[in-house]
Amino acid sequence: MGGFTSVEWNAIARNAEKAGDRVSAQAARQAAKTAQGGSTAGGGAVQPANIITTLGKKALVAALRYAGPKLPKPMRPYAHKLANVIEEVSEFQEGALITAFQQVRVPYDVAATAAKWCVVFLGF
Amino acid sequence: MDNRDAVPRSGERLPPLSVGHKILFGLWLFAILIIVALPMIGGYYGAVLIYTADVVYPGVRPWVTPIMAGIFVAWLVASHIVELLLRRSFPPRLVVLREIVSTLIGLLILAVLYGLVFTEAMASFVAAVIASALFLACAPLIQFLEKRAPERS
């Protein structure tokens, strides 16, 4: 899949969604899931992580992303890399829920929306 | 601020930093860790309010903030390792049970880490519960900030 990480595929998906290209966005999200699957310990399906530590990781990633651009230019790539590494570790959850919903034959767009809301309210 | 040129590509080797930049980056990272570890600091002060400052090991108080930042990192790493171990031991169909176990173990790890600061086990556990509750209370804010965070690419 072009050597992109799940984080990069998700960024591509977001950009495609912003541009109104739902088909490309969906394809990029699928690629992100595949990339995540390749990076999980089991080497197979993507897995969720526990609620509270997930929130901690998300908070850390958000803080790194907000504060990264405030750093002097030579240091910014390090901030981005750090945020990407932590995010890749914590981004399993949404993909796992989408996969689970799709296994019970929920359409992808419905599964993605439901997973997003589950992540918002439950932190899964 | 446009910082596209600062976003590294996957697998790209980053340019080495000077000593001054390394120190600045370390301080920056430390400041971020302190901000993110605020619920942990809240857990500490919550337990101190309930059990009084007598339950804190002597000499800890001036160093509470950096200790909490360290505990936060240790907790994230330990919980992640436990998560990986649980993934191997639980069958995939028991996802919900595994997540409950994982969350409880995460809480236990946090209580054990708070044990480095508190002399009483109960105070450590209460601090862990308060910190977890604070993280959960901050969930909508964290989700909101995460959504509005600057783009990665």
mmCIF file of C-alpha atoms in Angstrom:
data_model
loop_
_atom_site.group_PDB
_atom_site.id
_atom_site.type_symbol
_atom_site.label_atom_id
_atom_site.label_comp_id
_atom_site.label_asym_id
_atom_site.label_seq_id
_atom_site.Cartn_x
_atom_site.Cartn_y
_atom_site.Cartn_z
ATOM 1 C CA MET A 1 0.000 0.000 0.000
ATOM 2 C CA GLY A 2 2.694 2.479 -0.999
ATOM 3 C CA GLY A 3 4.519 2.159 2.340
ATOM 4 C CA PHE A 4 2.223 4.618 4.134
ATOM 5 C CA THR A 5 1.459 4.186 7.818
ATOM 6 C CA SER A 6 -2.089 4.028 9.217
ATOM 7 C CA VAL A 7 -1.715 7.605 10.436
ATOM 8 C CA GLU A 8 -0.802 8.827 6.960
ATOM 9 C CA TRP A 9 -3.671 6.882 5.382
ATOM 10 C CA ASN A 10 -6.085 8.420 7.884
ATOM 11 C CA ALA A 11 -4.745 11.884 7.050
ATOM 12 C CA ILE A 12 -5.303 11.143 3.352
ATOM 13 C CA ALA A 13 -8.836 9.975 4.169
ATOM 14 C CA ARG A 14 -9.559 13.194 6.060
ATOM 15 C CA ASN A 15 -8.271 15.320 3.201
ATOM 16 C CA ALA A 16 -10.384 13.329 0.740
ATOM 17 C CA GLU A 17 -13.447 13.813 2.948
ATOM 18 C CA LYS A 18 -12.778 17.535 3.114
ATOM 19 C CA ALA A 19 -12.587 17.602 -0.668
ATOM 20 C CA GLY A 20 -15.902 15.739 -0.837
ATOM 21 C CA ASP A 21 -14.371 12.581 -2.326
ATOM 22 C CA ARG A 22 -16.116 9.936 -0.236
ATOM 23 C CA VAL A 23 -14.972 6.995 -2.362
ATOM 24 C CA SER A 24 -11.287 7.872 -1.985
ATOM 25 C CA ALA A 25 -11.807 8.608 1.708
ATOM 26 C CA GLN A 26 -13.329 5.181 2.206
ATOM 27 C CA ALA A 27 -10.525 3.506 0.279
ATOM 28 C CA ALA A 28 -7.927 5.375 2.353
ATOM 29 C CA ARG A 29 -9.641 4.339 5.588
ATOM 30 C CA GLN A 30 -9.597 0.729 4.457
ATOM 31 C CA ALA A 31 -5.896 1.080 3.659
ATOM 32 C CA ALA A 32 -5.363 2.589 7.109
ATOM 33 C CA LYS A 33 -7.039 -0.421 8.669
ATOM 34 C CA THR A 34 -4.808 -2.739 6.656
ATOM 35 C CA ALA A 35 -1.734 -0.786 7.703
ATOM 36 C CA GLN A 36 -2.864 -0.953 11.339
ATOM 37 C CA GLY A 37 -3.425 -4.678 11.040
ATOM 38 C CA GLY A 38 0.141 -5.102 9.851
ATOM 39 C CA SER A 39 1.470 -3.246 12.857
ATOM 40 C CA THR A 40 -0.499 -5.043 15.552
ATOM 41 C CA ALA A 41 1.084 -7.635 17.729
ATOM 42 C CA GLY A 42 -0.976 -10.498 16.460
ATOM 43 C CA GLY A 43 -0.117 -9.584 12.890
ATOM 44 C CA GLY A 44 -3.805 -9.936 12.075
ATOM 45 C CA ALA A 45 -6.969 -8.133 13.132
ATOM 46 C CA VAL A 46 -6.806 -4.679 14.674
ATOM 47 C CA GLN A 47 -7.541 -4.489 18.406
ATOM 48 C CA PRO A 48 -8.958 -1.903 20.807
ATOM 49 C CA ALA A 49 -7.070 -0.593 23.820
ATOM 50 C CA ASN A 50 -8.249 0.143 27.354
ATOM 51 C CA ILE A 51 -10.389 3.222 27.967
ATOM 52 C CA ILE A 52 -8.368 5.327 30.377
ATOM 53 C CA THR A 53 -4.895 4.851 28.939
ATOM 54 C CA THR A 54 -6.365 5.526 25.507
ATOM 55 C CA LEU A 55 -7.572 8.888 26.774
ATOM 56 C CA GLY A 56 -4.126 9.556 28.220
ATOM 57 C CA LYS A 57 -2.473 8.755 24.905
ATOM 58 C CA LYS A 58 -4.957 10.876 22.993
ATOM 59 C CA ALA A 59 -4.342 13.807 25.325
ATOM 60 C CA LEU A 60 -0.601 13.419 24.848
ATOM 61 C CA VAL A 61 -0.915 13.276 21.059
ATOM 62 C CA ALA A 62 -3.229 16.328 20.965
ATOM 63 C CA ALA A 63 -0.832 18.290 23.181
ATOM 64 C CA LEU A 64 2.129 17.335 20.984
ATOM 65 C CA ARG A 65 0.246 18.360 17.838
ATOM 66 C CA TYR A 66 -0.839 21.716 19.259
ATOM 67 C CA ALA A 67 2.564 22.545 20.699
ATOM 68 C CA GLY A 68 4.659 21.136 17.822
ATOM 69 C CA PRO A 69 4.310 24.119 15.465
ATOM 70 C CA LYS A 70 5.408 26.467 18.279
ATOM 71 C CA LEU A 71 8.860 24.839 18.370
ATOM 72 C CA PRO A 72 11.856 26.152 16.401
ATOM 73 C CA LYS A 73 11.874 24.731 12.883
ATOM 74 C CA PRO A 74 14.662 22.118 13.269
ATOM 75 C CA MET A 75 12.816 20.494 16.172
ATOM 76 C CA ARG A 76 9.371 20.275 14.598
ATOM 77 C CA PRO A 77 9.965 16.983 12.725
ATOM 78 C CA TYR A 78 10.845 15.335 16.030
ATOM 79 C CA ALA A 79 7.601 16.554 17.584
ATOM 80 C CA HIS A 80 5.622 15.232 14.609
ATOM 81 C CA LYS A 81 7.409 11.906 14.668
ATOM 82 C CA LEU A 82 6.803 11.495 18.385
ATOM 83 C CA ALA A 83 3.086 12.286 17.999
ATOM 84 C CA ASN A 84 2.817 9.881 15.048
ATOM 85 C CA VAL A 85 4.458 7.047 16.969
ATOM 86 C CA ILE A 86 2.166 7.491 19.995
ATOM 87 C CA GLU A 87 -0.878 7.882 17.775
ATOM 88 C CA GLU A 88 -0.149 4.717 15.819
ATOM 89 C CA VAL A 89 -0.074 2.873 19.100
ATOM 90 C CA SER A 90 -3.456 4.288 20.207
ATOM 91 C CA GLU A 91 -5.298 4.340 16.899
ATOM 92 C CA PHE A 92 -6.260 0.668 16.927
ATOM 93 C CA GLN A 93 -9.589 1.229 18.600
ATOM 94 C CA GLU A 94 -11.736 2.878 15.922
ATOM 95 C CA GLY A 95 -10.527 0.477 13.234
ATOM 96 C CA ALA A 96 -11.340 -2.458 15.494
ATOM 97 C CA LEU A 97 -14.909 -1.269 16.065
ATOM 98 C CA ILE A 98 -15.430 -0.663 12.345
ATOM 99 C CA THR A 99 -14.165 -4.179 11.636
ATOM 100 C CA ALA A 100 -16.461 -5.609 14.319
ATOM 101 C CA PHE A 101 -19.503 -3.761 12.941
ATOM 102 C CA GLN A 102 -18.684 -4.828 9.405
ATOM 103 C CA GLN A 103 -18.439 -8.439 10.543
ATOM 104 C CA VAL A 104 -22.119 -8.247 11.492
ATOM 105 C CA ARG A 105 -22.852 -6.802 8.023
ATOM 106 C CA VAL A 106 -23.230 -3.154 8.982
ATOM 107 C CA PRO A 107 -22.428 -0.958 5.934
ATOM 108 C CA TYR A 108 -19.040 0.772 6.090
ATOM 109 C CA ASP A 109 -20.312 4.371 6.427
ATOM 110 C CA VAL A 110 -22.738 3.391 9.205
ATOM 111 C CA ALA A 111 -20.012 1.333 10.924
ATOM 112 C CA ALA A 112 -17.545 4.230 10.725
ATOM 113 C CA THR A 113 -20.051 6.701 12.187
ATOM 114 C CA ALA A 114 -21.102 4.299 14.933
ATOM 115 C CA ALA A 115 -17.459 3.553 15.775
ATOM 116 C CA LYS A 116 -16.680 7.254 15.957
ATOM 117 C CA TRP A 117 -19.514 7.827 18.437
ATOM 118 C CA CYS A 118 -18.496 4.781 20.465
ATOM 119 C CA VAL A 119 -14.968 6.173 20.653
ATOM 120 C CA VAL A 120 -16.292 9.597 21.684
ATOM 121 C CA PHE A 121 -18.509 8.288 24.476
ATOM 122 C CA LEU A 122 -16.766 5.141 25.632
ATOM 123 C CA GLY A 123 -13.172 5.951 24.792
ATOM 124 C CA PHE A 124 -12.796 2.482 23.230
ATOM 125 C CA MET B 1 1.335 28.375 10.623
ATOM 126 C CA ASP B 2 2.457 26.326 7.649
ATOM 127 C CA ASN B 3 4.805 23.622 8.791
ATOM 128 C CA ARG B 4 4.432 21.106 5.986
ATOM 129 C CA ASP B 5 8.186 21.050 5.439
ATOM 130 C CA ALA B 6 8.592 19.996 9.062
ATOM 131 C CA VAL B 7 6.430 16.868 8.744
ATOM 132 C CA PRO B 8 8.718 13.853 8.347
ATOM 133 C CA ARG B 9 7.814 11.098 5.912
ATOM 134 C CA SER B 10 7.486 7.563 7.127
ATOM 135 C CA GLY B 11 10.920 6.015 7.672
ATOM 136 C CA GLU B 12 12.687 9.298 6.956
ATOM 137 C CA ARG B 13 15.912 9.922 8.892
ATOM 138 C CA LEU B 14 15.626 13.137 10.873
ATOM 139 C CA PRO B 15 18.482 15.668 10.895
ATOM 140 C CA PRO B 16 20.543 15.609 14.120
ATOM 141 C CA LEU B 17 19.797 18.306 16.710
ATOM 142 C CA SER B 18 22.383 20.529 18.373
ATOM 143 C CA VAL B 19 22.880 20.219 22.144
ATOM 144 C CA GLY B 20 20.890 23.411 22.752
ATOM 145 C CA HIS B 21 17.999 22.130 20.669
ATOM 146 C CA LYS B 22 18.104 18.786 22.460
ATOM 147 C CA ILE B 23 17.825 20.522 25.830
ATOM 148 C CA LEU B 24 15.015 22.754 24.558
ATOM 149 C CA PHE B 25 13.178 19.765 23.101
ATOM 150 C CA GLY B 26 13.543 17.908 26.393
ATOM 151 C CA LEU B 27 12.124 20.855 28.330
ATOM 152 C CA TRP B 28 9.290 21.221 25.827
ATOM 153 C CA LEU B 29 8.440 17.540 26.124
ATOM 154 C CA PHE B 30 8.602 17.736 29.904
ATOM 155 C CA ALA B 31 6.201 20.713 29.915
ATOM 156 C CA ILE B 32 3.769 18.811 27.702
ATOM 157 C CA LEU B 33 3.964 15.754 29.925
ATOM 158 C CA ILE B 34 3.157 17.898 32.952
ATOM 159 C CA ILE B 35 0.112 19.398 31.218
ATOM 160 C CA VAL B 36 -1.164 15.987 30.134
ATOM 161 C CA ALA B 37 -0.440 14.494 33.557
ATOM 162 C CA LEU B 38 -2.671 17.074 35.283
ATOM 163 C CA PRO B 39 -5.324 14.423 36.106
ATOM 164 C CA MET B 40 -2.573 12.409 37.808
ATOM 165 C CA ILE B 41 -1.597 15.457 39.831
ATOM 166 C CA GLY B 42 -5.306 15.890 40.608
ATOM 167 C CA GLY B 43 -5.387 12.276 41.834
ATOM 168 C CA TYR B 44 -2.442 12.955 44.117
ATOM 169 C CA TYR B 45 -3.983 16.084 45.624
ATOM 170 C CA GLY B 46 -7.379 14.364 45.895
ATOM 171 C CA ALA B 47 -5.844 11.568 47.965
ATOM 172 C CA VAL B 48 -3.896 14.081 50.064
ATOM 173 C CA LEU B 49 -7.136 15.968 50.763
ATOM 174 C CA ILE B 50 -8.860 12.777 51.869
ATOM 175 C CA TYR B 51 -6.020 11.121 53.812
ATOM 176 C CA THR B 52 -3.995 14.241 54.789
ATOM 177 C CA ALA B 53 -0.372 14.856 53.799
ATOM 178 C CA ASP B 54 0.852 12.319 56.391
ATOM 179 C CA VAL B 55 0.386 9.502 53.880
ATOM 180 C CA VAL B 56 2.978 11.013 51.511
ATOM 181 C CA TYR B 57 6.571 9.779 51.772
ATOM 182 C CA PRO B 58 8.875 12.443 53.221
ATOM 183 C CA GLY B 59 10.718 14.500 50.605
ATOM 184 C CA VAL B 60 8.252 13.725 47.842
ATOM 185 C CA ARG B 61 6.155 16.891 48.006
ATOM 186 C CA PRO B 62 8.539 19.330 46.262
ATOM 187 C CA TRP B 63 8.982 16.823 43.396
ATOM 188 C CA VAL B 64 5.363 15.823 42.924
ATOM 189 C CA THR B 65 4.977 17.385 39.468
ATOM 190 C CA PRO B 66 7.950 15.666 37.769
ATOM 191 C CA ILE B 67 7.188 12.432 39.627
ATOM 192 C CA MET B 68 3.610 12.500 38.291
ATOM 193 C CA ALA B 69 4.888 13.122 34.750
ATOM 194 C CA GLY B 70 7.188 10.107 35.150
ATOM 195 C CA ILE B 71 4.380 7.991 36.593
ATOM 196 C CA PHE B 72 2.169 8.977 33.663
ATOM 197 C CA VAL B 73 4.724 7.740 31.117
ATOM 198 C CA ALA B 74 5.426 4.566 33.111
ATOM 199 C CA TRP B 75 1.680 3.899 33.353
ATOM 200 C CA LEU B 76 1.152 4.300 29.599
ATOM 201 C CA VAL B 77 4.046 1.985 28.780
ATOM 202 C CA ALA B 78 3.082 -0.643 31.389
ATOM 203 C CA SER B 79 -0.577 -0.596 30.329
ATOM 204 C CA HIS B 80 0.413 -1.000 26.695
ATOM 205 C CA ILE B 81 2.562 -4.032 27.517
ATOM 206 C CA VAL B 82 -0.290 -5.532 29.558
ATOM 207 C CA GLU B 83 -2.661 -4.854 26.654
ATOM 208 C CA LEU B 84 -0.381 -6.739 24.280
ATOM 209 C CA LEU B 85 -0.132 -9.660 26.716
ATOM 210 C CA LEU B 86 -3.927 -9.759 27.141
ATOM 211 C CA ARG B 87 -4.399 -9.786 23.381
ATOM 212 C CA ARG B 88 -2.375 -12.959 23.252
ATOM 213 C CA SER B 89 -4.169 -14.643 26.150
ATOM 214 C CA PHE B 90 -7.814 -13.770 25.408
ATOM 215 C CA PRO B 91 -9.681 -15.181 22.395
ATOM 216 C CA PRO B 92 -10.881 -12.443 19.973
ATOM 217 C CA ARG B 93 -14.562 -13.102 20.723
ATOM 218 C CA LEU B 94 -14.055 -12.006 24.359
ATOM 219 C CA VAL B 95 -13.135 -8.431 23.439
ATOM 220 C CA VAL B 96 -15.426 -6.816 26.021
ATOM 221 C CA LEU B 97 -14.175 -9.021 28.864
ATOM 222 C CA ARG B 98 -10.585 -8.373 27.814
ATOM 223 C CA GLU B 99 -11.159 -4.614 27.834
ATOM 224 C CA ILE B 100 -12.729 -4.753 31.292
ATOM 225 C CA VAL B 101 -9.769 -6.793 32.577
ATOM 226 C CA SER B 102 -7.362 -4.448 30.803
ATOM 227 C CA THR B 103 -8.987 -1.373 32.345
ATOM 228 C CA LEU B 104 -8.918 -2.915 35.828
ATOM 229 C CA ILE B 105 -5.274 -3.912 35.434
ATOM 230 C CA GLY B 106 -4.536 -0.375 34.189
ATOM 231 C CA LEU B 107 -6.107 0.952 37.390
ATOM 232 C CA LEU B 108 -4.081 -1.491 39.460
ATOM 233 C CA ILE B 109 -0.853 -0.475 37.727
ATOM 234 C CA LEU B 110 -1.671 3.156 38.427
ATOM 235 C CA ALA B 111 -2.327 2.361 42.098
ATOM 236 C CA VAL B 112 1.003 0.513 42.321
ATOM 237 C CA LEU B 113 2.771 3.490 40.724
ATOM 238 C CA TYR B 114 1.067 5.861 43.166
ATOM 239 C CA GLY B 115 2.450 3.555 45.851
ATOM 240 C CA LEU B 116 5.851 5.126 45.115
ATOM 241 C CA VAL B 117 4.456 8.360 46.542
ATOM 242 C CA PHE B 118 2.009 7.246 49.233
ATOM 243 C CA THR B 119 2.781 5.210 52.326
ATOM 244 C CA GLU B 120 -0.720 3.677 52.467
ATOM 245 C CA ALA B 121 -2.108 1.323 49.836
ATOM 246 C CA MET B 122 -5.620 2.718 50.211
ATOM 247 C CA ALA B 123 -4.431 6.249 49.532
ATOM 248 C CA SER B 124 -2.664 5.005 46.379
ATOM 249 C CA PHE B 125 -5.806 3.268 45.217
ATOM 250 C CA VAL B 126 -7.989 6.328 45.890
ATOM 251 C CA ALA B 127 -5.504 8.522 43.998
ATOM 252 C CA ALA B 128 -5.614 6.075 41.060
ATOM 253 C CA VAL B 129 -9.415 6.107 41.043
ATOM 254 C CA ILE B 130 -9.541 9.921 41.195
ATOM 255 C CA ALA B 131 -6.964 10.244 38.391
ATOM 256 C CA SER B 132 -8.912 7.772 36.226
ATOM 257 C CA ALA B 133 -12.160 9.624 36.921
ATOM 258 C CA LEU B 134 -10.501 12.910 35.982
ATOM 259 C CA PHE B 135 -9.263 11.392 32.718
ATOM 260 C CA LEU B 136 -12.787 10.173 31.971
ATOM 261 C CA ALA B 137 -14.228 13.583 32.894
ATOM 262 C CA CYS B 138 -11.793 15.201 30.460
ATOM 263 C CA ALA B 139 -12.789 12.779 27.670
ATOM 264 C CA PRO B 140 -15.036 15.229 25.762
ATOM 265 C CA LEU B 141 -12.348 17.941 25.936
ATOM 266 C CA ILE B 142 -9.644 15.497 24.796
ATOM 267 C CA GLN B 143 -11.813 14.311 21.896
ATOM 268 C CA PHE B 144 -12.586 17.909 20.936
ATOM 269 C CA LEU B 145 -8.923 18.942 21.037
ATOM 270 C CA GLU B 146 -7.863 15.834 19.149
ATOM 271 C CA LYS B 147 -10.379 16.607 16.397
ATOM 272 C CA ARG B 148 -9.192 20.200 16.066
ATOM 273 C CA ALA B 149 -5.477 19.432 16.371
ATOM 274 C CA PRO B 150 -3.282 20.728 13.534
ATOM 275 C CA GLU B 151 -3.168 18.406 10.524
ATOM 276 C CA ARG B 152 -0.478 15.794 10.345
ATOM 277 C CA SER B 153 0.266 16.324 6.686
#
